[in-house]
């Protein structure tokens, strides 16, 4: 068990396209995924992709029971997904606030597809396939982007909806006060 260092935006390794995993059921793969879960838990994250700890492989993990960072978010099953693929099941666009362990302290308003069907493999090479919508679909799309070197700020359309969480909160509270005044 080991908590690994999470790379932050600006590190060029976060911008690479990761390679598919070729060998399943190995001790190395098992150890890597354990480290990813330890790292995600220590950082109180909802998901993590291997490139975020400097490993350029197409591996993501995610899962939420209840997370103080996402108090209103529905639960997402704990998932290991290797060499993922997806199809868009509902291409209506839903925007929501996202954060990323590689962009600490910040939040952005990001458009995503409402529903996707994803597939891939677990660490033993067993196929995984699921239909996801809502927050589950958002988490998947966010982690999938990491495997292609894409970070959520790249997808922000409304430029005033990106910034440090503290500043955004302060601005929201001011707007609320103005509205109720
Ligand atoms: Ni992220």
PDB file of N, CA and C in Angstrom, residues 107-144:
ATOM      1  N   UNK A 107     -12.176  24.980  -9.527  1.00  0.00           N
ATOM      2  CA  UNK A 107     -13.413  24.396 -10.025  1.00  0.00           C
ATOM      3  C   UNK A 107     -13.732  25.023 -11.376  1.00  0.00           C
ATOM      4  N   UNK A 108     -14.382  24.228 -12.224  1.00  0.00           N
ATOM      5  CA  UNK A 108     -14.810  24.756 -13.517  1.00  0.00           C
ATOM      6  C   UNK A 108     -16.137  24.160 -13.918  1.00  0.00           C
ATOM      7  N   UNK A 109     -16.842  24.889 -14.761  1.00  0.00           N
ATOM      8  CA  UNK A 109     -18.170  24.483 -15.217  1.00  0.00           C
ATOM      9  C   UNK A 109     -17.975  23.830 -16.583  1.00  0.00           C
ATOM     10  N   UNK A 110     -18.239  22.516 -16.650  1.00  0.00           N
ATOM     11  CA  UNK A 110     -17.804  21.724 -17.807  1.00  0.00           C
ATOM     12  C   UNK A 110     -19.001  21.046 -18.477  1.00  0.00           C
ATOM     13  N   UNK A 111     -19.116  21.181 -19.802  1.00  0.00           N
ATOM     14  CA  UNK A 111     -20.176  20.468 -20.523  1.00  0.00           C
ATOM     15  C   UNK A 111     -19.786  19.015 -20.793  1.00  0.00           C
ATOM     16  N   UNK A 112     -20.719  18.099 -20.552  1.00  0.00           N
ATOM     17  CA  UNK A 112     -20.475  16.657 -20.796  1.00  0.00           C
ATOM     18  C   UNK A 112     -21.720  16.036 -21.413  1.00  0.00           C
ATOM     19  N   UNK A 113     -21.538  14.869 -22.042  1.00  0.00           N
ATOM     20  CA  UNK A 113     -22.697  14.112 -22.524  1.00  0.00           C
ATOM     21  C   UNK A 113     -23.480  13.592 -21.322  1.00  0.00           C
ATOM     22  N   UNK A 114     -24.806  13.556 -21.480  1.00  0.00           N
ATOM     23  CA  UNK A 114     -25.628  13.146 -20.347  1.00  0.00           C
ATOM     24  C   UNK A 114     -25.498  11.663 -20.023  1.00  0.00           C
ATOM     25  N   UNK A 115     -25.375  10.829 -21.066  1.00  0.00           N
ATOM     26  CA  UNK A 115     -25.321   9.380 -20.816  1.00  0.00           C
ATOM     27  C   UNK A 115     -24.395   8.691 -21.806  1.00  0.00           C
ATOM     28  N   UNK A 116     -23.636   7.746 -21.299  1.00  0.00           N
ATOM     29  CA  UNK A 116     -22.706   6.974 -22.142  1.00  0.00           C
ATOM     30  C   UNK A 116     -22.814   5.490 -21.787  1.00  0.00           C
ATOM     31  N   UNK A 117     -22.356   4.658 -22.713  1.00  0.00           N
ATOM     32  CA  UNK A 117     -22.155   3.244 -22.416  1.00  0.00           C
ATOM     33  C   UNK A 117     -20.660   3.012 -22.491  1.00  0.00           C
ATOM     34  N   UNK A 118     -20.067   2.514 -21.402  1.00  0.00           N
ATOM     35  CA  UNK A 118     -18.619   2.282 -21.439  1.00  0.00           C
ATOM     36  C   UNK A 118     -18.305   0.810 -21.252  1.00  0.00           C
ATOM     37  N   UNK A 119     -17.132   0.431 -21.725  1.00  0.00           N
ATOM     38  CA  UNK A 119     -16.673  -0.939 -21.542  1.00  0.00           C
ATOM     39  C   UNK A 119     -15.162  -0.926 -21.392  1.00  0.00           C
ATOM     40  N   UNK A 120     -14.640  -2.042 -20.908  1.00  0.00           N
ATOM     41  CA  UNK A 120     -13.209  -2.171 -20.692  1.00  0.00           C
ATOM     42  C   UNK A 120     -12.970  -3.460 -19.931  1.00  0.00           C
ATOM     43  N   UNK A 121     -11.900  -3.494 -19.160  1.00  0.00           N
ATOM     44  CA  UNK A 121     -11.531  -4.713 -18.431  1.00  0.00           C
ATOM     45  C   UNK A 121     -11.138  -4.361 -17.011  1.00  0.00           C
ATOM     46  N   UNK A 122     -11.300  -5.330 -16.125  1.00  0.00           N
ATOM     47  CA  UNK A 122     -10.746  -5.132 -14.780  1.00  0.00           C
ATOM     48  C   UNK A 122      -9.310  -5.664 -14.763  1.00  0.00           C
ATOM     49  N   UNK A 123      -8.689  -5.658 -13.585  1.00  0.00           N
ATOM     50  CA  UNK A 123      -7.259  -6.000 -13.533  1.00  0.00           C
ATOM     51  C   UNK A 123      -6.974  -7.471 -13.844  1.00  0.00           C
ATOM     52  N   UNK A 124      -8.044  -8.314 -13.779  1.00  0.00           N
ATOM     53  CA  UNK A 124      -7.867  -9.729 -14.132  1.00  0.00           C
ATOM     54  C   UNK A 124      -8.120  -9.973 -15.616  1.00  0.00           C
ATOM     55  N   UNK A 125      -8.566  -8.930 -16.308  1.00  0.00           N
ATOM     56  CA  UNK A 125      -8.879  -9.085 -17.727  1.00  0.00           C
ATOM     57  C   UNK A 125     -10.327  -9.444 -17.988  1.00  0.00           C
ATOM     58  N   UNK A 126     -11.114  -9.390 -16.927  1.00  0.00           N
ATOM     59  CA  UNK A 126     -12.540  -9.683 -17.057  1.00  0.00           C
ATOM     60  C   UNK A 126     -13.262  -8.466 -17.642  1.00  0.00           C
ATOM     61  N   UNK A 127     -14.130  -8.686 -18.651  1.00  0.00           N
ATOM     62  CA  UNK A 127     -14.819  -7.542 -19.263  1.00  0.00           C
ATOM     63  C   UNK A 127     -15.758  -6.832 -18.297  1.00  0.00           C
ATOM     64  N   UNK A 128     -15.793  -5.520 -18.425  1.00  0.00           N
ATOM     65  CA  UNK A 128     -16.694  -4.672 -17.647  1.00  0.00           C
ATOM     66  C   UNK A 128     -17.488  -3.856 -18.673  1.00  0.00           C
ATOM     67  N   UNK A 129     -18.794  -3.791 -18.541  1.00  0.00           N
ATOM     68  CA  UNK A 129     -19.585  -2.950 -19.440  1.00  0.00           C
ATOM     69  C   UNK A 129     -20.755  -2.383 -18.659  1.00  0.00           C
ATOM     70  N   UNK A 130     -21.000  -1.095 -18.832  1.00  0.00           N
ATOM     71  CA  UNK A 130     -22.059  -0.451 -18.059  1.00  0.00           C
ATOM     72  C   UNK A 130     -22.661   0.722 -18.806  1.00  0.00           C
ATOM     73  N   UNK A 131     -23.904   0.963 -18.510  1.00  0.00           N
ATOM     74  CA  UNK A 131     -24.536   2.196 -18.958  1.00  0.00           C
ATOM     75  C   UNK A 131     -24.453   3.178 -17.805  1.00  0.00           C
ATOM     76  N   UNK A 132     -24.058   4.399 -18.112  1.00  0.00           N
ATOM     77  CA  UNK A 132     -23.889   5.397 -17.065  1.00  0.00           C
ATOM     78  C   UNK A 132     -24.593   6.678 -17.466  1.00  0.00           C
ATOM     79  N   UNK A 133     -25.181   7.320 -16.479  1.00  0.00           N
ATOM     80  CA  UNK A 133     -25.755   8.641 -16.746  1.00  0.00           C
ATOM     81  C   UNK A 133     -25.522   9.529 -15.532  1.00  0.00           C
ATOM     82  N   UNK A 134     -25.811  10.805 -15.714  1.00  0.00           N
ATOM     83  CA  UNK A 134     -25.658  11.739 -14.610  1.00  0.00           C
ATOM     84  C   UNK A 134     -24.216  11.814 -14.129  1.00  0.00           C
ATOM     85  N   UNK A 135     -24.039  11.864 -12.819  1.00  0.00           N
ATOM     86  CA  UNK A 135     -22.703  12.046 -12.250  1.00  0.00           C
ATOM     87  C   UNK A 135     -21.767  10.888 -12.607  1.00  0.00           C
ATOM     88  N   UNK A 136     -22.309   9.692 -12.657  1.00  0.00           N
ATOM     89  CA  UNK A 136     -21.533   8.510 -13.053  1.00  0.00           C
ATOM     90  C   UNK A 136     -20.925   8.717 -14.454  1.00  0.00           C
ATOM     91  N   UNK A 137     -21.725   9.220 -15.382  1.00  0.00           N
ATOM     92  CA  UNK A 137     -21.248   9.478 -16.747  1.00  0.00           C
ATOM     93  C   UNK A 137     -20.214  10.606 -16.768  1.00  0.00           C
ATOM     94  N   UNK A 138     -20.414  11.597 -15.913  1.00  0.00           N
ATOM     95  CA  UNK A 138     -19.465  12.718 -15.848  1.00  0.00           C
ATOM     96  C   UNK A 138     -18.103  12.231 -15.352  1.00  0.00           C
ATOM     97  N   UNK A 139     -18.124  11.452 -14.276  1.00  0.00           N
ATOM     98  CA  UNK A 139     -16.862  10.952 -13.709  1.00  0.00           C
ATOM     99  C   UNK A 139     -16.125  10.112 -14.756  1.00  0.00           C
ATOM    100  N   UNK A 140     -16.865   9.255 -15.457  1.00  0.00           N
ATOM    101  CA  UNK A 140     -16.225   8.437 -16.485  1.00  0.00           C
ATOM    102  C   UNK A 140     -15.579   9.324 -17.558  1.00  0.00           C
ATOM    103  N   UNK A 141     -16.334  10.289 -18.068  1.00  0.00           N
ATOM    104  CA  UNK A 141     -15.802  11.131 -19.147  1.00  0.00           C
ATOM    105  C   UNK A 141     -14.592  11.940 -18.683  1.00  0.00           C
ATOM    106  N   UNK A 142     -14.632  12.396 -17.439  1.00  0.00           N
ATOM    107  CA  UNK A 142     -13.505  13.158 -16.881  1.00  0.00           C
ATOM    108  C   UNK A 142     -12.247  12.284 -16.824  1.00  0.00           C
ATOM    109  N   UNK A 143     -12.408  11.061 -16.314  1.00  0.00           N
ATOM    110  CA  UNK A 143     -11.237  10.172 -16.190  1.00  0.00           C
ATOM    111  C   UNK A 143     -10.747   9.714 -17.559  1.00  0.00           C
ATOM    112  N   UNK A 144     -11.699   9.477 -18.470  1.00  0.00           N
ATOM    113  CA  UNK A 144     -11.316   9.056 -19.823  1.00  0.00           C
ATOM    114  C   UNK A 144     -10.445  10.125 -20.477  1.00  0.00           C
TER     115      UNK A 144
END
